[in-house]
XYZ file of C-alpha atoms in Angstrom:
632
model
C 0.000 0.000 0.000
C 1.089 3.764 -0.233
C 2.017 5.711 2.014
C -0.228 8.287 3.690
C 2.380 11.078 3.833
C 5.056 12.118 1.706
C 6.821 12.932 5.710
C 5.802 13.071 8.937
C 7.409 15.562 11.153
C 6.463 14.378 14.678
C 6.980 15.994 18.029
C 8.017 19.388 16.750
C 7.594 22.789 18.804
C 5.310 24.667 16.163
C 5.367 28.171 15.266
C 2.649 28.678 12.964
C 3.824 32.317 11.659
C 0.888 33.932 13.361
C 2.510 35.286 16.653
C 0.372 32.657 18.810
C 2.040 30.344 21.610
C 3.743 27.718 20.136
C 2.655 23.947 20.536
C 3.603 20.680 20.625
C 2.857 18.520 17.518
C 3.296 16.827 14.279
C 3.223 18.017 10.499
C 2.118 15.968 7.765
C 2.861 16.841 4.041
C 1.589 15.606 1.132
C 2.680 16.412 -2.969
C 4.623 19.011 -2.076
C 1.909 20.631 0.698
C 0.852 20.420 3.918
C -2.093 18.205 4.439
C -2.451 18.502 8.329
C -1.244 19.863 11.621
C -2.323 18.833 14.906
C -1.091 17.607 17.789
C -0.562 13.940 16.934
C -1.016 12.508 13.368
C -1.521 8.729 12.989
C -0.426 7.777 9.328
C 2.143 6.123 7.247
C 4.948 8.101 6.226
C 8.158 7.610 3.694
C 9.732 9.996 5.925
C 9.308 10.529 9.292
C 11.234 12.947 11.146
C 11.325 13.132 15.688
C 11.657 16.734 15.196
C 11.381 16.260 19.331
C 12.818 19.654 20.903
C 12.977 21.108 17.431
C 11.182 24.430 16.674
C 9.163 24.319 13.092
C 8.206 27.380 11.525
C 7.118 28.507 8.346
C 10.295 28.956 5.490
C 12.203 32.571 6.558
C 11.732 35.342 4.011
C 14.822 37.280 2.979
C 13.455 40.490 2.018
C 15.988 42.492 0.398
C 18.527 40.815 -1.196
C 20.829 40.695 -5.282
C 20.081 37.407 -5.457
C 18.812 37.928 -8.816
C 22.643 37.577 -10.161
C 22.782 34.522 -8.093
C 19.645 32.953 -9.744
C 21.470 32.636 -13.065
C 24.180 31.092 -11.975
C 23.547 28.625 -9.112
C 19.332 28.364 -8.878
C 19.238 26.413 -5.503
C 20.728 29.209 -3.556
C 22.560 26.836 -1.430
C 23.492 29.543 0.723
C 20.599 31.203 1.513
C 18.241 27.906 1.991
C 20.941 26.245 4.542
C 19.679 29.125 6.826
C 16.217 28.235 6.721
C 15.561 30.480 3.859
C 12.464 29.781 1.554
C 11.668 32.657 -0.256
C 13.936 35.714 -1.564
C 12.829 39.366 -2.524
C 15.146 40.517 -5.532
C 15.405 43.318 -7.344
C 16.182 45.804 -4.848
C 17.902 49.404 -4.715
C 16.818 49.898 -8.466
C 19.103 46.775 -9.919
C 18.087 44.132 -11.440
C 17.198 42.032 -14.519
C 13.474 42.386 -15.537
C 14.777 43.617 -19.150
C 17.579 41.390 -19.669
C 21.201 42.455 -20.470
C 20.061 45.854 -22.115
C 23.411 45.732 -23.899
C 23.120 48.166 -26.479
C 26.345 49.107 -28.768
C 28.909 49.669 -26.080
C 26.621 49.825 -23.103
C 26.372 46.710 -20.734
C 24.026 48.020 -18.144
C 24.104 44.768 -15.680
C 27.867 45.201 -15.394
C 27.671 49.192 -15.618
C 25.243 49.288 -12.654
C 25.649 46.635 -10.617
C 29.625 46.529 -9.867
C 30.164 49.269 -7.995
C 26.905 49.617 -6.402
C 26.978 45.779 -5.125
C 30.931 45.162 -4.981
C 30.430 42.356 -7.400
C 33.309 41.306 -9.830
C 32.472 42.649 -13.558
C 33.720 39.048 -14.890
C 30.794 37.483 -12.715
C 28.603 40.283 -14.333
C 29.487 39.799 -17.453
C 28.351 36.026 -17.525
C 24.889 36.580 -15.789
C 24.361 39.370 -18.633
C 25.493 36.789 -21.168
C 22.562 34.343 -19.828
C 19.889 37.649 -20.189
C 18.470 36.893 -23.382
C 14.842 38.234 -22.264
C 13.987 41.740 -23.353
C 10.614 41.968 -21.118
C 9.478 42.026 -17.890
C 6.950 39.045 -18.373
C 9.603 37.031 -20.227
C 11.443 37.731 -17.169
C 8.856 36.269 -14.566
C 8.516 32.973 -17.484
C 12.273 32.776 -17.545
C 12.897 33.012 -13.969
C 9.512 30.004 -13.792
C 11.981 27.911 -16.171
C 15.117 27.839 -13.747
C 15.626 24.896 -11.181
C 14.667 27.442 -8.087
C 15.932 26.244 -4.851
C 13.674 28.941 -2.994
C 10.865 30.749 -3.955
C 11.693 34.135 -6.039
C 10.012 37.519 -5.212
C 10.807 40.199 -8.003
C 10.397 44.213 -8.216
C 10.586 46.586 -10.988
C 14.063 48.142 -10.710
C 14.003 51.691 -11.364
C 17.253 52.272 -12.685
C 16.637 49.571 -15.314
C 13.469 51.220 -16.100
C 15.144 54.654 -17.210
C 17.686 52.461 -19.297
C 15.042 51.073 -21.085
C 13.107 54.190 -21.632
C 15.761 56.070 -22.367
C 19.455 54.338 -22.940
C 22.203 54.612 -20.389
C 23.951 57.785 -21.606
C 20.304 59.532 -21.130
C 19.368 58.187 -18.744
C 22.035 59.929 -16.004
C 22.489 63.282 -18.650
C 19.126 64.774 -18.693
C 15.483 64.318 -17.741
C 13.041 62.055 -19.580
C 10.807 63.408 -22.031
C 7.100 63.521 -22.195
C 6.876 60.313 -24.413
C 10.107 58.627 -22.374
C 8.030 59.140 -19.120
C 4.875 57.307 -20.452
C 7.093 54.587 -21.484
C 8.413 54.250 -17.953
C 4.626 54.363 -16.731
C 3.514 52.442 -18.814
C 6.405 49.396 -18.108
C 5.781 50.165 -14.809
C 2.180 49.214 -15.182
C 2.827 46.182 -17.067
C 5.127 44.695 -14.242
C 2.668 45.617 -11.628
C -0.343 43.419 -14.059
C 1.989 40.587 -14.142
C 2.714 40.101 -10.886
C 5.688 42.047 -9.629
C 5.810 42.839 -6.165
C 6.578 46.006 -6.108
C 8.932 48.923 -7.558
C 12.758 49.604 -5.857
C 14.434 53.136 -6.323
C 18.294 54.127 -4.877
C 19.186 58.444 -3.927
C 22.288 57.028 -1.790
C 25.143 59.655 -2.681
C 27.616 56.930 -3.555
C 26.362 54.527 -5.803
C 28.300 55.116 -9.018
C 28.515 53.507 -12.617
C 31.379 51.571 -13.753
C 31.923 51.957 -16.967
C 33.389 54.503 -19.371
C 32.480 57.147 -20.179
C 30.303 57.103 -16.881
C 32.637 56.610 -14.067
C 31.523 59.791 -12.257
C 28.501 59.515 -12.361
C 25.642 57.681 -10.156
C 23.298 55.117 -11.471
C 20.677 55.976 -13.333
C 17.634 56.181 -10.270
C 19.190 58.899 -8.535
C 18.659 61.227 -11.539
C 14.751 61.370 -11.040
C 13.233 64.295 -9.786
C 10.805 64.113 -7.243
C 7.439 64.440 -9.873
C 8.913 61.642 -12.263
C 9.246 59.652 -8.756
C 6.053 60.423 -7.883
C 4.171 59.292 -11.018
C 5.517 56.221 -11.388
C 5.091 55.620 -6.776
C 1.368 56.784 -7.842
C 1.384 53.322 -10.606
C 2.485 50.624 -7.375
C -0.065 52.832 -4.999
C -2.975 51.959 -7.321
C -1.803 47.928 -7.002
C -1.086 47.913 -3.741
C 2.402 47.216 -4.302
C 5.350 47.901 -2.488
C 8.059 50.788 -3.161
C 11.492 49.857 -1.696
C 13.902 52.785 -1.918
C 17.140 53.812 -0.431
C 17.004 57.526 0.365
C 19.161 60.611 -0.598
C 21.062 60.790 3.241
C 22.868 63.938 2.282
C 19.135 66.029 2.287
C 17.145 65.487 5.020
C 14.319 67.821 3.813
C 14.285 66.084 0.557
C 14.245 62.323 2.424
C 11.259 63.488 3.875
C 9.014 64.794 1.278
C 10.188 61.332 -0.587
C 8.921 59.120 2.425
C 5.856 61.791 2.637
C 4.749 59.643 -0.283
C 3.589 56.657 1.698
C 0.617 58.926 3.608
C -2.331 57.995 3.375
C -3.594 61.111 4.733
C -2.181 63.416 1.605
C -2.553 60.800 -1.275
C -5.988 59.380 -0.195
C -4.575 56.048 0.017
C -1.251 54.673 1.832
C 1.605 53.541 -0.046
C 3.782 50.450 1.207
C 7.163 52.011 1.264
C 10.038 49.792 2.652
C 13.641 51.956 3.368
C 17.369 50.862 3.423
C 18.344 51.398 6.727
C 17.171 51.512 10.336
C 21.239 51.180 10.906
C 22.573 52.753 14.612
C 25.578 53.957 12.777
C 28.864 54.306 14.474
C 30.031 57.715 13.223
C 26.494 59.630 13.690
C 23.909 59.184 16.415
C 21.005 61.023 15.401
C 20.597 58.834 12.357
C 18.927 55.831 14.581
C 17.213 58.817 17.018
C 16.042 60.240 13.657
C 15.203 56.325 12.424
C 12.713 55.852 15.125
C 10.995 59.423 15.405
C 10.193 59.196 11.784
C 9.064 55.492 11.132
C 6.288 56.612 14.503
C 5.209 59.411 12.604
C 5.237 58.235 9.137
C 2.578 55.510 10.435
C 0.606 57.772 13.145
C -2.558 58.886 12.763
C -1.463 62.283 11.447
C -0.096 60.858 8.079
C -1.649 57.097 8.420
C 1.720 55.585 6.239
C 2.513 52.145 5.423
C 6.147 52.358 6.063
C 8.743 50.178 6.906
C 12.939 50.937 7.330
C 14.449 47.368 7.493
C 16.665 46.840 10.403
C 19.618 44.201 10.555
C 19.947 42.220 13.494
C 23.872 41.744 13.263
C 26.547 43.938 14.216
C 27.073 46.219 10.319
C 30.489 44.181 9.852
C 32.228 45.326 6.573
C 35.064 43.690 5.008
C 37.652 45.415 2.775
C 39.773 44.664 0.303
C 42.719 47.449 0.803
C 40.951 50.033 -0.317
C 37.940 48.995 -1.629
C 34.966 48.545 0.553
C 30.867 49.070 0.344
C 31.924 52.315 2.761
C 34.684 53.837 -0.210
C 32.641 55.591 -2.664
C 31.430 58.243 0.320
C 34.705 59.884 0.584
C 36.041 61.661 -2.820
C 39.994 59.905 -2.333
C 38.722 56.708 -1.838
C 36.206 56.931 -4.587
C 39.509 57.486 -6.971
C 40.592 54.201 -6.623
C 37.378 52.409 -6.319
C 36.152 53.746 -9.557
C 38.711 51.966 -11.278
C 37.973 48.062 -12.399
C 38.446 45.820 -9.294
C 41.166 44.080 -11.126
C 42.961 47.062 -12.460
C 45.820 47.010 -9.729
C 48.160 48.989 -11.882
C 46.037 51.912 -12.351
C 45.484 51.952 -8.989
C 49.153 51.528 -8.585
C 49.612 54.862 -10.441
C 47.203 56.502 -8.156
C 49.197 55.745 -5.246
C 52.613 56.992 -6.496
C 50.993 60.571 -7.157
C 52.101 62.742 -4.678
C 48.939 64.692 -4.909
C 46.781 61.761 -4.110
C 49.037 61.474 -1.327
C 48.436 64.375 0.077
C 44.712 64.658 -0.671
C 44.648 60.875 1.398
C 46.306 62.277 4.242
C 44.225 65.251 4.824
C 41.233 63.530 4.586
C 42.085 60.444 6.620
C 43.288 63.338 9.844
C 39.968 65.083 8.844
C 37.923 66.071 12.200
C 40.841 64.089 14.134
C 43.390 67.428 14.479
C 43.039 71.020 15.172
C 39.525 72.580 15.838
C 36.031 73.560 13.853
C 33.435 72.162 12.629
C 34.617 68.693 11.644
C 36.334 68.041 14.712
C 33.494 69.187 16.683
C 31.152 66.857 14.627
C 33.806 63.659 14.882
C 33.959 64.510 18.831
C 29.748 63.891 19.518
C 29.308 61.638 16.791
C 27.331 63.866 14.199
C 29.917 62.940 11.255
C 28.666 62.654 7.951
C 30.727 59.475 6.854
C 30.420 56.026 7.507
C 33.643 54.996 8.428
C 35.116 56.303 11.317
C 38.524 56.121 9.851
C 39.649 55.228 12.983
C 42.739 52.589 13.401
C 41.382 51.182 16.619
C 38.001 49.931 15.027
C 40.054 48.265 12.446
C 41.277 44.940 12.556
C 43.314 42.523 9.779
C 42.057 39.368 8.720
C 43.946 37.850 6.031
C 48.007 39.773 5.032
C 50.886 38.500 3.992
C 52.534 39.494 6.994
C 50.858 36.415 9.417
C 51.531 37.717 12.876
C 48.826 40.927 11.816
C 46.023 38.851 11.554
C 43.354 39.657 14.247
C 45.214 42.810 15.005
C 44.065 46.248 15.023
C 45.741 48.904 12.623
C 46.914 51.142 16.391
C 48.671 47.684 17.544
C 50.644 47.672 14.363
C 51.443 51.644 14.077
C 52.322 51.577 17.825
C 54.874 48.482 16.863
C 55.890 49.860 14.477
C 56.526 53.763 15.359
C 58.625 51.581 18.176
C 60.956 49.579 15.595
C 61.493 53.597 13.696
C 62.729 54.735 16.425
C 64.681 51.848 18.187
C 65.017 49.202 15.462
C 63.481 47.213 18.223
C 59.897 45.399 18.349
C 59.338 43.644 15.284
C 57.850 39.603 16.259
C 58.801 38.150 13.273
C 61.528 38.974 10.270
C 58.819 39.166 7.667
C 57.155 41.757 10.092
C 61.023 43.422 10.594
C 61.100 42.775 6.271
C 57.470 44.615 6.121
C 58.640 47.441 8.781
C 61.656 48.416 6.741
C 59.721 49.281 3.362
C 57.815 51.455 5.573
C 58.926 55.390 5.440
C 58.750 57.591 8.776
C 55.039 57.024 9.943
C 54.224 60.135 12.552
C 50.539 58.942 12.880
C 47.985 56.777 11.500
C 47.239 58.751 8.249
C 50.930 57.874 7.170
C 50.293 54.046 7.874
C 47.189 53.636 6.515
C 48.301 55.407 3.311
C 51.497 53.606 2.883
C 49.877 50.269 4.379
C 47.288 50.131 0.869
C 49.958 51.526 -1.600
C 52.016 48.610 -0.252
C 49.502 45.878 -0.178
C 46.333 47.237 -1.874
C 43.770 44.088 -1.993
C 46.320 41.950 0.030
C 45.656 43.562 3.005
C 41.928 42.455 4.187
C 40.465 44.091 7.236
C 36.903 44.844 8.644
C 35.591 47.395 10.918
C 31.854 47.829 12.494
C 30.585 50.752 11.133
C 26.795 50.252 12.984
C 25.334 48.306 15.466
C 28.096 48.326 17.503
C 25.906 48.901 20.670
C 24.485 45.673 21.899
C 21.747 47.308 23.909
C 20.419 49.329 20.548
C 20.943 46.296 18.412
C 18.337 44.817 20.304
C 16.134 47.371 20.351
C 16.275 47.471 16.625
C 15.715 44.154 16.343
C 12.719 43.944 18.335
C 10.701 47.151 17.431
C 7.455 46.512 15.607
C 8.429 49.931 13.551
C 10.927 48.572 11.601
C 10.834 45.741 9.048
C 13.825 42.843 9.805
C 15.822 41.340 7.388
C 18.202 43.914 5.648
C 20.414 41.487 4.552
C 22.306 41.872 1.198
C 22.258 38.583 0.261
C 24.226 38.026 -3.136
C 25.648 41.640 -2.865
C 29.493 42.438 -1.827
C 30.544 39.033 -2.367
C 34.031 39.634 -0.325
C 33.113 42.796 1.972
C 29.421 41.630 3.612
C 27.852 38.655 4.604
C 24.107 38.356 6.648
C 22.667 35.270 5.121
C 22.161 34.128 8.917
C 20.438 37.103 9.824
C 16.838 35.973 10.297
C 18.508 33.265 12.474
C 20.667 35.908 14.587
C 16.910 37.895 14.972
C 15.643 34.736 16.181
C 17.983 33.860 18.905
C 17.417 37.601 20.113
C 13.811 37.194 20.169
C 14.324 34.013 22.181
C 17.139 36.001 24.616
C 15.276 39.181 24.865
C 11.543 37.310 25.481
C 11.434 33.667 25.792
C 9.356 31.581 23.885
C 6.771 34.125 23.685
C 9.717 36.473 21.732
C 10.072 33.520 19.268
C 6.372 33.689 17.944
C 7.091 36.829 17.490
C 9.771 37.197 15.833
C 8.667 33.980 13.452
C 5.506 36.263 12.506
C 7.980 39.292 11.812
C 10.096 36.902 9.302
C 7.129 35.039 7.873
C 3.961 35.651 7.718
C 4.146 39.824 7.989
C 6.819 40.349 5.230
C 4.790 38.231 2.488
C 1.466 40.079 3.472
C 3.875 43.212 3.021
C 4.824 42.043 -0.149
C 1.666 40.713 -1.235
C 2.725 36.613 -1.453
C 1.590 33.481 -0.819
C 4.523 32.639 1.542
C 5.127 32.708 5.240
C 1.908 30.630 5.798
C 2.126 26.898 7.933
C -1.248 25.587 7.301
C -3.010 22.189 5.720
C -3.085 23.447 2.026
C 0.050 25.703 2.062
C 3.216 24.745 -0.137
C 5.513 22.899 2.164
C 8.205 25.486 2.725
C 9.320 24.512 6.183
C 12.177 25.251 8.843
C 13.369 23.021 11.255
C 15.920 24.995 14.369
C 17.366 23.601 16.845
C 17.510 26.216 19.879
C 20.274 24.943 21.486
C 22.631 25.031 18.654
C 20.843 28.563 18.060
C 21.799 29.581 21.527
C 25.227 29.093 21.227
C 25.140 30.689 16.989
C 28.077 33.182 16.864
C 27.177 34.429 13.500
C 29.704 37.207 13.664
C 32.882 34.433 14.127
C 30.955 31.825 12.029
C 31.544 34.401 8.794
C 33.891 32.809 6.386
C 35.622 33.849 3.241
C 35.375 30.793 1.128
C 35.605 30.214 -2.738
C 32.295 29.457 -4.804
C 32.785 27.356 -7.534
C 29.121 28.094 -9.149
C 30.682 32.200 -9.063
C 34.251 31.393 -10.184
C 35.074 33.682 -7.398
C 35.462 34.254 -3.268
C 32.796 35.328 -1.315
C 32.305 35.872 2.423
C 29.729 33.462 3.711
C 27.845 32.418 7.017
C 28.127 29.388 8.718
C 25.529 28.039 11.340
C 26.578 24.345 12.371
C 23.298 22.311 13.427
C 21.480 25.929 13.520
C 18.982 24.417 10.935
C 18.404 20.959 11.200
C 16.179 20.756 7.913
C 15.147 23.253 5.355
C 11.989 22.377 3.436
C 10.908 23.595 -0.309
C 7.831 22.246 -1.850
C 7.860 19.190 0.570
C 11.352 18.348 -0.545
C 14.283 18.350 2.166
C 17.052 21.040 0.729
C 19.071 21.025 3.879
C 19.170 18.300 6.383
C 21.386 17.310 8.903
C 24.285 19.691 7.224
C 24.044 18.579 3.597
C 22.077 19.534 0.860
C 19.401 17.740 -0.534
C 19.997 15.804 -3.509
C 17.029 17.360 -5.492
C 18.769 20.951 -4.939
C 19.540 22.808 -7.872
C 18.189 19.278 -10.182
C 14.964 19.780 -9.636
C 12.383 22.740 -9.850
C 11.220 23.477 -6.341
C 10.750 27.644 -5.523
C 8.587 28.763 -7.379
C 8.335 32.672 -8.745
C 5.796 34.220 -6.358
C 3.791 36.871 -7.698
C 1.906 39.423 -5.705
C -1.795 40.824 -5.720
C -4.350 42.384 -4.280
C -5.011 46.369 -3.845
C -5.367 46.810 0.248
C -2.671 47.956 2.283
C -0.940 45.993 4.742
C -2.052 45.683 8.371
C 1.404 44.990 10.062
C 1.338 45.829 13.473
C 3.074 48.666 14.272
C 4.010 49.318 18.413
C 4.708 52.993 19.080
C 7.958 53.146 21.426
């Protein structure tokens, strides 16, 4: 005879994704569904799991991630489902690949856009726009249905594409759109929303840069909307009920508001879902987070009734760099010199280096706010800079050099060792650290090492700093408040300088540390079921009937998760390239797609990648969300 059940998870703890208590029970699936939940199920079973002292939940959502370039490339997403990962959100901060390559003469606006912005290698580019032989949006959403999807696939309109296609690259960051080239936007727009999109994703952050000729110096194509041609086209994904993810312009505070004004309900009759990039406590300025928190209460209040959403990270902001360049370099002009140049191109960088005007320029701006008095000092001294990174030496540490004894070492505990071998010929551990010392010149302070430290080494010294959520008490704040949207993660993005693929797991053990079992529920609703309401999916949902997309967690390997020393640098065959990557051993002890195990007991599933199991989710309905929001 048959078999009742495809598998039988018995004796889980079960989270259903609605914010309830947990119970104790069994799961039965079916043909790639869930047929029944209840406390005991009686039944046959090809598989049956003792998920005994196991927590079940519905499959995690990672909501804003480049997985998109991924896709092509590797379609299980190993990485992201080992984490208990079922469904992605792509298509964010105005990238992506709803209109294929684009290429068009000379222009190849996947590579153009995306390798700067996202810190991905252009050769990795270059094959994923080789692979773009779709020219529409709805071919997109059929092509994307073709691929052997290891997780489900969640895709926006990305704006920056959308001004390409209406208007060509060179245009499209020169001048403003016509009349006709705005009603072709519009009217794209529209089409994507019909066939199922999720939503629409703009970018206005001041260093996100092209990176190609002749465009080097200037940004990507989104940020040269003005606010009417951004309203008309929010105005399209209001009337669908849609969802506008957008990164703001941080350098005008007046001008981030009337942008996020555009969510009210209260001045445009009807609310508009609007999800930002980043509740972030960053290091360097306080008030961001302060300002974070005031405006995501009053966006939502009564006075403006908003739908919006900043997504919050719950992981210390851990960046990664690769001499000079890092996610952080395009913000400050001397940096931005050598990061403009092709990753690869070490001997124009080279030539940068050995300019003594460069020199000098790096100097000054690395002591910046650090010497002397005014402004800048005054701004370093109560944390009101308007950087990222601190440029401090004792927030940043080596990882990987060719001089061994540095690894794990600040940049102060070198200077200070070496300032001592200058002037004594004394302190150097090693001879390759006495070798290393001697091509040094005079170093008076930390400007002089830094400077001389990448023009020595460029991309073979690799070092990370925390540049936000440093504070442990506001990380968990962040984590926890209904105002903000979790999951900021990155996934597929800065494949050597950033790495949150364990995120919804980190927000998880929070939950559990900061509230018990009760916190759990919760924070399983905030990464489930809440998201794909946001986003207008069938996803999140653990219910007879529902696609099996499943996680199995173990809480006491979750209790002792260090996800910030379990980040590893590896290299990815399926990328031809490095990338930093998350580990979580016995974390997730199963990861379910479409009633098909993807990740059990720490190895993949042997359907994974073979076999079509995510599907392409595509949103509807016109109402907007009802996510609880908790005024603080």
């Amino acid at each position: 005879m048959a078999a009742q059940f495809d598998t039988l998870i018995k004796g889980a703890t079960i989270f259903d994704g609605s914010g309830g208590d947990p119970f104790v029970g069994d799961v039965a699936v079916r043909g790639g569904h869930i047929v029944d939940i209840a406390q005991a199920i009686e039944g046959d079973a090809l598989d049956t799991i003792d998920a005994k002292g196991l927590w079940l939940t519905p499959g995690l959502l990672d909501i804003h991630t480049h997985l998109d370039l991924e896709v092509e490339l590797n379609p299980g997403l190993h990485e992201a489902v080992r984490h208990g990962t079922t469904t992605v959100v792509v298509a964010n901060c105005s990238l992506g690949m709803a209109f294929g390559s684009q290429r068009e003469g000379d222009a190849d606006p996947i590579v153009d856009c995306f390798a700067r912005v996202e810190n991905v290698p252009k050769h990795i580019l270059r094959k994923v726009a080789d692979k773009a032989n779709w020219s529409t949006s709805k071919d997109y959403l059929n092509h994307l249905d073709d691929l052997k999807l290891g997780a489900n696939v969640v895709a926006m309109i990305p704006y920056s594409m959308l001004r390409i296609e209406a208007m060509g690259v060179d245009a499209s960051v020169s001048r403003n759109p016509t009349q006709a080239e705005l009603s072709k936007m519009e009217s794209l727009l529209e089409a994507g929303m019909r066939e199922g999109y999720a939503g629409f994703s703009s970018d206005a952050l001041p260093f996100h840069y092209l990176s190609n000729d002749p465009n080097r110096e200037k940004r990507i194509p989104s940020q040269y909307a003005g606010f009417s041609e951004i309203k008309r086209l929010v105005n399209v994904v209001r009337k669908y009920g849609r969802v506008w993810q957008a990164t703001p312009p941080t350098e005008e505070p007046l001008k981030v508001l009337r942008y996020f004004l555009l969510t009210s309900g209260r001045l445009y009759k009807k609310a508009l879902k609007l999800t930002a990039v980043a509740a972030l406590d960053v290091r360097s300025n306080r008030n961001i987070i302060r300002s974070a928190f005031t405006l995501a209460w009053l966006l939502n209040s009564p006075i403006f009734k908003g739908d919006f959403h900043l997504q919050s990270l719950a992981a210390p902001f851990k960046v990664w760099g690769d001499g000079p360049i890092t996610p952080l370099s395009e913000e400050i002009p001397e940096l931005r010199e050598l990061a403009m140049l092709d990753l690869e191109d070490d001997k124009a960088r080279r030539a940068i280096y050995n300019d003594p005007g460069f020199e000098a320029r790096f100097k000054a701006m690395w002591r910046e706010g650090k010497v002397g008095w005014g402004l800048k000092r005054l701004k370093r001294l109560v944390r009101l800079e308007d950087n990222a990174l601190r440029r401090d030496p004792d927030e940043m540490f080596v990882e990987r050099a060719p001089v061994d004894v540095w690894k794990g070492e600040s940049f102060t505990t070198i200077l200070d060792r070496l300032k001592q071998y200058q002037a004594t010929g004394e302190g150097a551990r090693t001879p390759i650290e006495k070798a290393a010392f001697d091509r040094f010149p005079p170093c008076k302070d930390d400007a002089d090492f830094v400077f001389h430290l990448f023009k020595t080494y460029d991309r073979d010294i690799y070092w990370w700093t925390i540049s936000a959520n440093a504070d442990e008490k506001m990380l968990r704040r962040l984590t926890m408040s209904a105002l903000f949207l979790p999951g900021f993660s990155d996934s597929g993005a800065h494949l050597t300088n950033l790495a949150f693929y364990d995120v919804n797991l980190r927000a998880l053990k929070i939950a559990e540390e900061e509230r018990g079992l009760a916190g759990v529920a919760y924070m399983v609703r905030r990464l489930t079921r809440e998201p794909a309401a946001f986003f207008g999916v069938d996803a999140g949902r653990l219910e007879s009937g529902a696609q099996a997309d499943i996680a199995l967690i173990d809480p006491t390997a979750l209790s002792g998760h260090d996800g910030v020393a379990n980040t590893k640098r590896i290299y990815r065959e399926q990328l031809g390239h490095d990338q930093l990557v998350n580990r979580a051993p016995g974390v997730v002890a199963m990861t379910m797609v479409a009633g098909k195990a993807v990740w059990r007991n720490e190895k993949f599933g042997v359907t994974l990648g073979t076999v079509k199991l995510g599907r392409v989710l595509r949103s509807g309905g016109e109402e907007p969300s009802t996510m609880a929001l908790a005024a603080e």
